[in-house]
Amino acid sequence: MSVLVGVLILAGGESTRMGRPKALLAVPNLVSNSISNSIKDSEQTLLEFHIRHALPVARAYDVPIWIADNGKGFTWRDDVLGDTCDDRANISYSQDYLPNEHSQSKGGQSKGAGALSAICGAMSALGLHDTDSDTSKCLSSKYLLVLSCDSLVGADSLFELLNDKRLNDNRLSDKRLDETTPVLYVKSQAQHKDYPLLGLYRCELFARLCAYLERGERSVMKFLASVGVHSVPLPNDLQSLANFNTPDEFYQAVQVLNNQSKCQTK
């Protein structure tokens, strides 16, 4: 039975410190596989990078990829999908869950309530709002893979890391990590930093997410503290790729990714 219901790429942040949308940042095309070989250009946007890395997971589990861009309308090239044109229909925009006053911003434009509203919106698209339906009962025990568009950690690497921990490391933890874990995300042990938007979110959280947002709350860590989570140590080779907010931090992450790619091809 598939444990996954979909992949959600969070690309709706305002990117104030970056000075431009992070989703449109240019990333060198370094991945050597059948998908990348079909892309003519030497660069891709960060959003395209994340779509390409999400495709193997989406294909393996036959689940959709959602782009939560807060109505910004970011696009991607068709050749990102490689030769399998059927994938085109499996990638779509996700609408944020917008309770009460969070639904409007200056100028009357739509504004989300942060990352949790995007996660809640994707779960709503699955039909979880009807808690008595067979669909809701079936999906509640499954997970949504969430990753933010401010990192160079691909969905394929992230899911392998988290799912391996979920399945195989129960005996190594003081707290039992099993199929009822509500949220599982990565954490940098060296930097003592959590990355809650690189994680697996169990669909049974949908009702609690809705209630939390309807109270006007939006803090991710505050919500997670109320539901109980498990973290997975971030491997050393991903430490410098997990988050960037300024042009200098992004440049450094790209350099690390480039160096890792060169080492892998030797």
PDB file of C-alpha atoms in Angstrom:
ATOM      1  CA  MET A   1       0.000   0.000   0.000  1.00  0.00           C
ATOM      2  CA  SER A   2       1.318   3.455  -0.911  1.00  0.00           C
ATOM      3  CA  VAL A   3       2.259   5.635   2.047  1.00  0.00           C
ATOM      4  CA  LEU A   4       2.237   8.826  -0.010  1.00  0.00           C
ATOM      5  CA  VAL A   5      -0.637  10.988  -1.313  1.00  0.00           C
ATOM      6  CA  GLY A   6       1.345  13.677  -3.086  1.00  0.00           C
ATOM      7  CA  VAL A   7       4.317  16.034  -3.227  1.00  0.00           C
ATOM      8  CA  LEU A   8       3.791  19.681  -2.274  1.00  0.00           C
ATOM      9  CA  ILE A   9       6.353  22.271  -3.371  1.00  0.00           C
ATOM     10  CA  LEU A  10       6.036  25.483  -1.348  1.00  0.00           C
ATOM     11  CA  ALA A  11       6.897  28.396  -3.639  1.00  0.00           C
ATOM     12  CA  GLY A  12       4.683  31.210  -2.363  1.00  0.00           C
ATOM     13  CA  GLY A  13       7.051  33.055  -0.038  1.00  0.00           C
ATOM     14  CA  GLU A  14       7.701  36.765  -0.532  1.00  0.00           C
ATOM     15  CA  SER A  15      11.506  36.305  -0.826  1.00  0.00           C
ATOM     16  CA  THR A  16      12.142  39.758   0.672  1.00  0.00           C
ATOM     17  CA  ARG A  17      15.792  39.179   1.590  1.00  0.00           C
ATOM     18  CA  MET A  18      16.515  37.445  -1.711  1.00  0.00           C
ATOM     19  CA  GLY A  19      15.227  40.423  -3.689  1.00  0.00           C
ATOM     20  CA  ARG A  20      13.423  38.263  -6.229  1.00  0.00           C
ATOM     21  CA  PRO A  21      11.197  35.160  -6.154  1.00  0.00           C
ATOM     22  CA  LYS A  22      13.275  32.178  -5.075  1.00  0.00           C
ATOM     23  CA  ALA A  23      11.258  29.933  -7.391  1.00  0.00           C
ATOM     24  CA  LEU A  24      12.739  31.787 -10.395  1.00  0.00           C
ATOM     25  CA  LEU A  25      16.379  31.655  -9.308  1.00  0.00           C
ATOM     26  CA  ALA A  26      18.654  30.067 -11.919  1.00  0.00           C
ATOM     27  CA  VAL A  27      20.170  26.726 -10.934  1.00  0.00           C
ATOM     28  CA  PRO A  28      22.806  24.922 -13.057  1.00  0.00           C
ATOM     29  CA  ASN A  29      21.516  21.744 -14.668  1.00  0.00           C
ATOM     30  CA  LEU A  30      23.820  19.300 -12.882  1.00  0.00           C
ATOM     31  CA  VAL A  31      21.720  16.157 -12.515  1.00  0.00           C
ATOM     32  CA  SER A  32      22.720  13.388 -14.894  1.00  0.00           C
ATOM     33  CA  ASN A  33      19.656  11.293 -15.645  1.00  0.00           C
ATOM     34  CA  SER A  34      17.085  10.672 -18.362  1.00  0.00           C
ATOM     35  CA  ILE A  35      15.082  13.724 -17.375  1.00  0.00           C
ATOM     36  CA  SER A  36      17.973  16.187 -17.395  1.00  0.00           C
ATOM     37  CA  ASN A  37      19.281  14.869 -20.715  1.00  0.00           C
ATOM     38  CA  SER A  38      16.090  16.083 -22.385  1.00  0.00           C
ATOM     39  CA  ILE A  39      16.604  19.675 -21.202  1.00  0.00           C
ATOM     40  CA  LYS A  40      18.497  21.717 -23.765  1.00  0.00           C
ATOM     41  CA  ASP A  41      19.432  24.679 -21.558  1.00  0.00           C
ATOM     42  CA  SER A  42      22.294  24.617 -19.080  1.00  0.00           C
ATOM     43  CA  GLU A  43      20.173  26.304 -16.423  1.00  0.00           C
ATOM     44  CA  GLN A  44      16.797  25.710 -14.851  1.00  0.00           C
ATOM     45  CA  THR A  45      14.734  27.654 -12.379  1.00  0.00           C
ATOM     46  CA  LEU A  46      14.693  26.534  -8.771  1.00  0.00           C
ATOM     47  CA  LEU A  47      11.050  25.543  -9.215  1.00  0.00           C
ATOM     48  CA  GLU A  48      11.983  23.390 -12.221  1.00  0.00           C
ATOM     49  CA  PHE A  49      14.783  21.830 -10.182  1.00  0.00           C
ATOM     50  CA  HIS A  50      12.277  20.782  -7.528  1.00  0.00           C
ATOM     51  CA  ILE A  51       9.747  19.507 -10.068  1.00  0.00           C
ATOM     52  CA  ARG A  52      12.392  17.353 -11.724  1.00  0.00           C
ATOM     53  CA  HIS A  53      13.448  15.836  -8.427  1.00  0.00           C
ATOM     54  CA  ALA A  54       9.828  15.271  -7.423  1.00  0.00           C
ATOM     55  CA  LEU A  55       8.958  13.408 -10.623  1.00  0.00           C
ATOM     56  CA  PRO A  56      10.666  10.098  -9.688  1.00  0.00           C
ATOM     57  CA  VAL A  57       8.749  10.034  -6.396  1.00  0.00           C
ATOM     58  CA  ALA A  58       5.446  10.979  -8.038  1.00  0.00           C
ATOM     59  CA  ARG A  59       5.892   8.309 -10.706  1.00  0.00           C
ATOM     60  CA  ALA A  60       6.900   5.600  -8.238  1.00  0.00           C
ATOM     61  CA  TYR A  61       3.851   6.185  -6.027  1.00  0.00           C
ATOM     62  CA  ASP A  62       1.468   7.403  -8.743  1.00  0.00           C
ATOM     63  CA  VAL A  63       0.692  10.633  -6.894  1.00  0.00           C
ATOM     64  CA  PRO A  64       0.358  14.276  -7.981  1.00  0.00           C
ATOM     65  CA  ILE A  65       2.806  17.128  -7.603  1.00  0.00           C
ATOM     66  CA  TRP A  66       1.293  20.370  -6.335  1.00  0.00           C
ATOM     67  CA  ILE A  67       2.818  23.819  -6.657  1.00  0.00           C
ATOM     68  CA  ALA A  68       1.732  26.180  -3.870  1.00  0.00           C
ATOM     69  CA  ASP A  69       2.824  29.596  -5.166  1.00  0.00           C
ATOM     70  CA  ASN A  70       0.198  31.776  -3.454  1.00  0.00           C
ATOM     71  CA  GLY A  71      -1.348  32.768  -6.775  1.00  0.00           C
ATOM     72  CA  LYS A  72       1.895  34.046  -8.309  1.00  0.00           C
ATOM     73  CA  GLY A  73       1.454  31.888 -11.401  1.00  0.00           C
ATOM     74  CA  PHE A  74       5.011  30.590 -11.695  1.00  0.00           C
ATOM     75  CA  THR A  75       5.458  28.406 -14.761  1.00  0.00           C
ATOM     76  CA  TRP A  76       7.795  25.612 -15.825  1.00  0.00           C
ATOM     77  CA  ARG A  77       8.934  24.332 -19.202  1.00  0.00           C
ATOM     78  CA  ASP A  78       7.331  21.251 -20.675  1.00  0.00           C
ATOM     79  CA  ASP A  79      10.725  19.654 -21.298  1.00  0.00           C
ATOM     80  CA  VAL A  80      11.256  19.494 -17.537  1.00  0.00           C
ATOM     81  CA  LEU A  81       8.908  16.523 -17.661  1.00  0.00           C
ATOM     82  CA  GLY A  82      11.135  14.571 -20.005  1.00  0.00           C
ATOM     83  CA  ASP A  83       9.614  12.214 -22.532  1.00  0.00           C
ATOM     84  CA  THR A  84       6.628  11.200 -20.403  1.00  0.00           C
ATOM     85  CA  CYS A  85       4.042  13.783 -21.423  1.00  0.00           C
ATOM     86  CA  ASP A  86       1.425  12.114 -19.209  1.00  0.00           C
ATOM     87  CA  ASP A  87       3.183  13.731 -16.242  1.00  0.00           C
ATOM     88  CA  ARG A  88       1.972  17.133 -17.443  1.00  0.00           C
ATOM     89  CA  ALA A  89      -1.503  16.417 -16.081  1.00  0.00           C
ATOM     90  CA  ASN A  90      -0.033  15.250 -12.778  1.00  0.00           C
ATOM     91  CA  ILE A  91       1.426  18.674 -11.896  1.00  0.00           C
ATOM     92  CA  SER A  92      -0.938  21.436 -10.862  1.00  0.00           C
ATOM     93  CA  TYR A  93      -1.291  24.510  -8.697  1.00  0.00           C
ATOM     94  CA  SER A  94      -2.567  24.093  -5.163  1.00  0.00           C
ATOM     95  CA  GLN A  95      -4.856  26.657  -3.570  1.00  0.00           C
ATOM     96  CA  ASP A  96      -4.092  27.773  -0.017  1.00  0.00           C
ATOM     97  CA  TYR A  97      -6.653  27.224   2.698  1.00  0.00           C
ATOM     98  CA  LEU A  98      -7.711  30.808   3.481  1.00  0.00           C
ATOM     99  CA  PRO A  99      -9.880  31.256   6.553  1.00  0.00           C
ATOM    100  CA  ASN A 100     -11.493  34.625   7.368  1.00  0.00           C
ATOM    101  CA  GLU A 101      -9.269  37.708   7.327  1.00  0.00           C
ATOM    102  CA  HIS A 102      -6.203  35.960   5.887  1.00  0.00           C
ATOM    103  CA  SER A 103      -7.819  35.810   2.454  1.00  0.00           C
ATOM    104  CA  GLN A 104      -7.024  39.363   1.395  1.00  0.00           C
ATOM    105  CA  SER A 105      -3.967  41.551   1.273  1.00  0.00           C
ATOM    106  CA  LYS A 106      -3.224  45.009  -0.057  1.00  0.00           C
ATOM    107  CA  GLY A 107      -4.865  45.770  -3.377  1.00  0.00           C
ATOM    108  CA  GLY A 108      -7.384  42.980  -2.890  1.00  0.00           C
ATOM    109  CA  GLN A 109      -4.923  40.326  -4.010  1.00  0.00           C
ATOM    110  CA  SER A 110      -5.039  36.888  -2.459  1.00  0.00           C
ATOM    111  CA  LYS A 111      -2.599  36.209   0.330  1.00  0.00           C
ATOM    112  CA  GLY A 112      -2.092  32.937   2.126  1.00  0.00           C
ATOM    113  CA  ALA A 113      -1.629  32.363   5.807  1.00  0.00           C
ATOM    114  CA  GLY A 114       1.851  30.913   5.399  1.00  0.00           C
ATOM    115  CA  ALA A 115       3.129  27.398   4.807  1.00  0.00           C
ATOM    116  CA  LEU A 116       0.461  25.704   6.909  1.00  0.00           C
ATOM    117  CA  SER A 117      -2.312  27.188   4.764  1.00  0.00           C
ATOM    118  CA  ALA A 118      -0.622  25.677   1.699  1.00  0.00           C
ATOM    119  CA  ILE A 119      -0.321  22.264   3.374  1.00  0.00           C
ATOM    120  CA  CYS A 120      -3.941  22.439   4.508  1.00  0.00           C
ATOM    121  CA  GLY A 121      -5.038  23.465   1.009  1.00  0.00           C
ATOM    122  CA  ALA A 122      -3.343  20.474  -0.591  1.00  0.00           C
ATOM    123  CA  MET A 123      -4.964  18.120   1.913  1.00  0.00           C
ATOM    124  CA  SER A 124      -8.336  19.733   1.219  1.00  0.00           C
ATOM    125  CA  ALA A 125      -7.894  19.033  -2.494  1.00  0.00           C
ATOM    126  CA  LEU A 126      -7.739  15.333  -1.621  1.00  0.00           C
ATOM    127  CA  GLY A 127     -11.276  15.459  -0.221  1.00  0.00           C
ATOM    128  CA  LEU A 128     -10.305  15.255   3.444  1.00  0.00           C
ATOM    129  CA  HIS A 129     -12.862  17.909   4.411  1.00  0.00           C
ATOM    130  CA  ASP A 130     -15.530  15.188   4.318  1.00  0.00           C
ATOM    131  CA  THR A 131     -14.335  13.299   7.367  1.00  0.00           C
ATOM    132  CA  ASP A 132     -16.996  10.585   7.078  1.00  0.00           C
ATOM    133  CA  SER A 133     -16.212   9.668   3.478  1.00  0.00           C
ATOM    134  CA  ASP A 134     -14.377   6.485   2.544  1.00  0.00           C
ATOM    135  CA  THR A 135     -11.761   8.592   0.763  1.00  0.00           C
ATOM    136  CA  SER A 136     -11.025  10.609   3.885  1.00  0.00           C
ATOM    137  CA  LYS A 137     -10.767   7.511   6.066  1.00  0.00           C
ATOM    138  CA  CYS A 138      -8.451   5.830   3.572  1.00  0.00           C
ATOM    139  CA  LEU A 139      -6.134   8.808   3.113  1.00  0.00           C
ATOM    140  CA  SER A 140      -5.924   9.956   6.719  1.00  0.00           C
ATOM    141  CA  SER A 141      -3.176   7.447   7.489  1.00  0.00           C
ATOM    142  CA  LYS A 142      -1.019   8.546   4.550  1.00  0.00           C
ATOM    143  CA  TYR A 143       1.525  11.326   4.176  1.00  0.00           C
ATOM    144  CA  LEU A 144       2.049  14.473   2.129  1.00  0.00           C
ATOM    145  CA  LEU A 145       5.693  15.127   1.245  1.00  0.00           C
ATOM    146  CA  VAL A 146       6.365  18.825   1.782  1.00  0.00           C
ATOM    147  CA  LEU A 147       9.418  20.761   0.655  1.00  0.00           C
ATOM    148  CA  SER A 148      10.071  24.477   0.484  1.00  0.00           C
ATOM    149  CA  CYS A 149      11.476  26.321  -2.487  1.00  0.00           C
ATOM    150  CA  ASP A 150      14.300  27.810  -0.426  1.00  0.00           C
ATOM    151  CA  SER A 151      16.545  24.786  -0.507  1.00  0.00           C
ATOM    152  CA  LEU A 152      18.415  22.566  -2.952  1.00  0.00           C
ATOM    153  CA  VAL A 153      17.371  19.339  -1.245  1.00  0.00           C
ATOM    154  CA  GLY A 154      15.457  17.393  -3.884  1.00  0.00           C
ATOM    155  CA  ALA A 155      12.229  15.555  -3.151  1.00  0.00           C
ATOM    156  CA  ASP A 156      13.786  12.239  -4.156  1.00  0.00           C
ATOM    157  CA  SER A 157      16.620  12.534  -1.615  1.00  0.00           C
ATOM    158  CA  LEU A 158      14.304  13.915   1.050  1.00  0.00           C
ATOM    159  CA  PHE A 159      11.705  11.172   0.707  1.00  0.00           C
ATOM    160  CA  GLU A 160      14.336   8.432   0.706  1.00  0.00           C
ATOM    161  CA  LEU A 161      15.825   9.837   3.902  1.00  0.00           C
ATOM    162  CA  LEU A 162      12.520  10.287   5.728  1.00  0.00           C
ATOM    163  CA  ASN A 163      10.858   7.096   4.577  1.00  0.00           C
ATOM    164  CA  ASP A 164      13.910   5.012   5.420  1.00  0.00           C
ATOM    165  CA  LYS A 165      13.821   6.449   8.937  1.00  0.00           C
ATOM    166  CA  ARG A 166      10.080   5.839   9.187  1.00  0.00           C
ATOM    167  CA  LEU A 167      10.415   2.207   8.166  1.00  0.00           C
ATOM    168  CA  ASN A 168      13.714   1.038   9.572  1.00  0.00           C
ATOM    169  CA  ASP A 169      14.888   3.017  12.579  1.00  0.00           C
ATOM    170  CA  ASN A 170      12.143   2.333  15.120  1.00  0.00           C
ATOM    171  CA  ARG A 171      14.411   0.354  17.431  1.00  0.00           C
ATOM    172  CA  LEU A 172      17.085   3.072  17.464  1.00  0.00           C
ATOM    173  CA  SER A 173      14.821   5.744  18.941  1.00  0.00           C
ATOM    174  CA  ASP A 174      13.753   6.262  22.549  1.00  0.00           C
ATOM    175  CA  LYS A 175      10.356   7.297  21.252  1.00  0.00           C
ATOM    176  CA  ARG A 176       8.826   4.751  18.938  1.00  0.00           C
ATOM    177  CA  LEU A 177       8.706   5.989  15.359  1.00  0.00           C
ATOM    178  CA  ASP A 178       5.939   4.141  13.597  1.00  0.00           C
ATOM    179  CA  GLU A 179       3.081   4.543  11.154  1.00  0.00           C
ATOM    180  CA  THR A 180       1.231   6.900  13.496  1.00  0.00           C
ATOM    181  CA  THR A 181       3.944   9.575  13.538  1.00  0.00           C
ATOM    182  CA  PRO A 182       2.084  12.793  12.565  1.00  0.00           C
ATOM    183  CA  VAL A 183       5.067  14.752  11.218  1.00  0.00           C
ATOM    184  CA  LEU A 184       8.592  13.690  10.353  1.00  0.00           C
ATOM    185  CA  TYR A 185      11.105  16.319   9.251  1.00  0.00           C
ATOM    186  CA  VAL A 186      14.855  16.898   9.025  1.00  0.00           C
ATOM    187  CA  LYS A 187      16.987  18.695  11.572  1.00  0.00           C
ATOM    188  CA  SER A 188      20.584  19.881  11.498  1.00  0.00           C
ATOM    189  CA  GLN A 189      22.256  18.489  14.587  1.00  0.00           C
ATOM    190  CA  ALA A 190      25.418  20.535  14.016  1.00  0.00           C
ATOM    191  CA  GLN A 191      23.549  23.842  13.650  1.00  0.00           C
ATOM    192  CA  HIS A 192      20.737  22.935  16.083  1.00  0.00           C
ATOM    193  CA  LYS A 193      18.266  24.043  13.432  1.00  0.00           C
ATOM    194  CA  ASP A 194      14.909  22.543  12.497  1.00  0.00           C
ATOM    195  CA  TYR A 195      13.662  22.352   8.905  1.00  0.00           C
ATOM    196  CA  PRO A 196       9.960  21.610   9.392  1.00  0.00           C
ATOM    197  CA  LEU A 197       9.183  22.429   5.752  1.00  0.00           C
ATOM    198  CA  LEU A 198      11.302  19.530   4.586  1.00  0.00           C
ATOM    199  CA  GLY A 199       9.122  16.756   5.875  1.00  0.00           C
ATOM    200  CA  LEU A 200       6.258  14.281   5.781  1.00  0.00           C
ATOM    201  CA  TYR A 201       2.867  15.445   7.090  1.00  0.00           C
ATOM    202  CA  ARG A 202       0.236  12.862   7.948  1.00  0.00           C
ATOM    203  CA  CYS A 203      -3.172  13.627   6.440  1.00  0.00           C
ATOM    204  CA  GLU A 204      -5.027  12.950   9.693  1.00  0.00           C
ATOM    205  CA  LEU A 205      -3.772  16.398  10.778  1.00  0.00           C
ATOM    206  CA  PHE A 206      -6.138  18.111   8.343  1.00  0.00           C
ATOM    207  CA  ALA A 207      -8.928  18.945  10.818  1.00  0.00           C
ATOM    208  CA  ARG A 208      -6.455  20.226  13.409  1.00  0.00           C
ATOM    209  CA  LEU A 209      -4.729  22.331  10.767  1.00  0.00           C
ATOM    210  CA  CYS A 210      -8.039  23.892   9.729  1.00  0.00           C
ATOM    211  CA  ALA A 211      -8.957  24.721  13.330  1.00  0.00           C
ATOM    212  CA  TYR A 212      -5.497  26.166  13.989  1.00  0.00           C
ATOM    213  CA  LEU A 213      -5.657  28.455  10.941  1.00  0.00           C
ATOM    214  CA  GLU A 214      -9.214  29.513  11.691  1.00  0.00           C
ATOM    215  CA  ARG A 215      -8.024  30.795  15.071  1.00  0.00           C
ATOM    216  CA  GLY A 216      -5.699  33.135  13.217  1.00  0.00           C
ATOM    217  CA  GLU A 217      -2.582  31.116  13.993  1.00  0.00           C
ATOM    218  CA  ARG A 218       0.138  30.490  11.427  1.00  0.00           C
ATOM    219  CA  SER A 219       3.349  29.552  13.254  1.00  0.00           C
ATOM    220  CA  VAL A 220       4.607  26.205  11.970  1.00  0.00           C
ATOM    221  CA  MET A 221       6.680  25.295  15.015  1.00  0.00           C
ATOM    222  CA  LYS A 222       3.887  26.219  17.438  1.00  0.00           C
ATOM    223  CA  PHE A 223       1.524  23.899  15.589  1.00  0.00           C
ATOM    224  CA  LEU A 224       4.051  21.085  15.494  1.00  0.00           C
ATOM    225  CA  ALA A 225       4.662  21.413  19.228  1.00  0.00           C
ATOM    226  CA  SER A 226       0.983  20.656  19.767  1.00  0.00           C
ATOM    227  CA  VAL A 227       0.860  17.476  17.676  1.00  0.00           C
ATOM    228  CA  GLY A 228       4.129  15.707  18.450  1.00  0.00           C
ATOM    229  CA  VAL A 229       6.811  15.176  15.833  1.00  0.00           C
ATOM    230  CA  HIS A 230       9.981  13.266  15.112  1.00  0.00           C
ATOM    231  CA  SER A 231      13.076  14.692  13.460  1.00  0.00           C
ATOM    232  CA  VAL A 232      15.700  12.985  11.323  1.00  0.00           C
ATOM    233  CA  PRO A 233      19.357  14.123  11.397  1.00  0.00           C
ATOM    234  CA  LEU A 234      20.255  15.992   8.240  1.00  0.00           C
ATOM    235  CA  PRO A 235      23.218  14.288   6.510  1.00  0.00           C
ATOM    236  CA  ASN A 236      26.414  16.314   6.238  1.00  0.00           C
ATOM    237  CA  ASP A 237      26.223  16.532   2.459  1.00  0.00           C
ATOM    238  CA  LEU A 238      22.832  18.277   2.704  1.00  0.00           C
ATOM    239  CA  GLN A 239      23.690  20.744   5.470  1.00  0.00           C
ATOM    240  CA  SER A 240      24.616  23.579   3.108  1.00  0.00           C
ATOM    241  CA  LEU A 241      21.686  22.908   0.777  1.00  0.00           C
ATOM    242  CA  ALA A 242      18.827  22.950   3.277  1.00  0.00           C
ATOM    243  CA  ASN A 243      18.023  26.658   3.374  1.00  0.00           C
ATOM    244  CA  PHE A 244      18.997  30.000   1.882  1.00  0.00           C
ATOM    245  CA  ASN A 245      17.440  33.454   2.180  1.00  0.00           C
ATOM    246  CA  THR A 246      19.972  35.827   0.614  1.00  0.00           C
ATOM    247  CA  PRO A 247      21.815  35.891  -2.742  1.00  0.00           C
ATOM    248  CA  ASP A 248      25.107  35.023  -1.017  1.00  0.00           C
ATOM    249  CA  GLU A 249      23.583  32.009   0.750  1.00  0.00           C
ATOM    250  CA  PHE A 250      22.052  30.820  -2.521  1.00  0.00           C
ATOM    251  CA  TYR A 251      25.350  31.208  -4.375  1.00  0.00           C
ATOM    252  CA  GLN A 252      27.150  29.176  -1.692  1.00  0.00           C
ATOM    253  CA  ALA A 253      24.510  26.423  -1.889  1.00  0.00           C
ATOM    254  CA  VAL A 254      24.849  26.247  -5.673  1.00  0.00           C
ATOM    255  CA  GLN A 255      28.632  25.983  -5.330  1.00  0.00           C
ATOM    256  CA  VAL A 256      28.248  23.075  -2.895  1.00  0.00           C
ATOM    257  CA  LEU A 257      25.797  21.355  -5.250  1.00  0.00           C
ATOM    258  CA  ASN A 258      28.193  21.880  -8.151  1.00  0.00           C
ATOM    259  CA  ASN A 259      31.116  20.426  -6.212  1.00  0.00           C
ATOM    260  CA  GLN A 260      29.075  17.408  -5.145  1.00  0.00           C
ATOM    261  CA  SER A 261      28.049  16.802  -8.744  1.00  0.00           C
ATOM    262  CA  LYS A 262      31.670  16.899  -9.901  1.00  0.00           C
ATOM    263  CA  CYS A 263      32.667  14.377  -7.214  1.00  0.00           C
ATOM    264  CA  GLN A 264      29.880  12.016  -8.238  1.00  0.00           C
ATOM    265  CA  THR A 265      30.934  12.077 -11.909  1.00  0.00           C
ATOM    266  CA  LYS A 266      34.596  11.263 -11.217  1.00  0.00           C
TER     267      LYS A 266
END
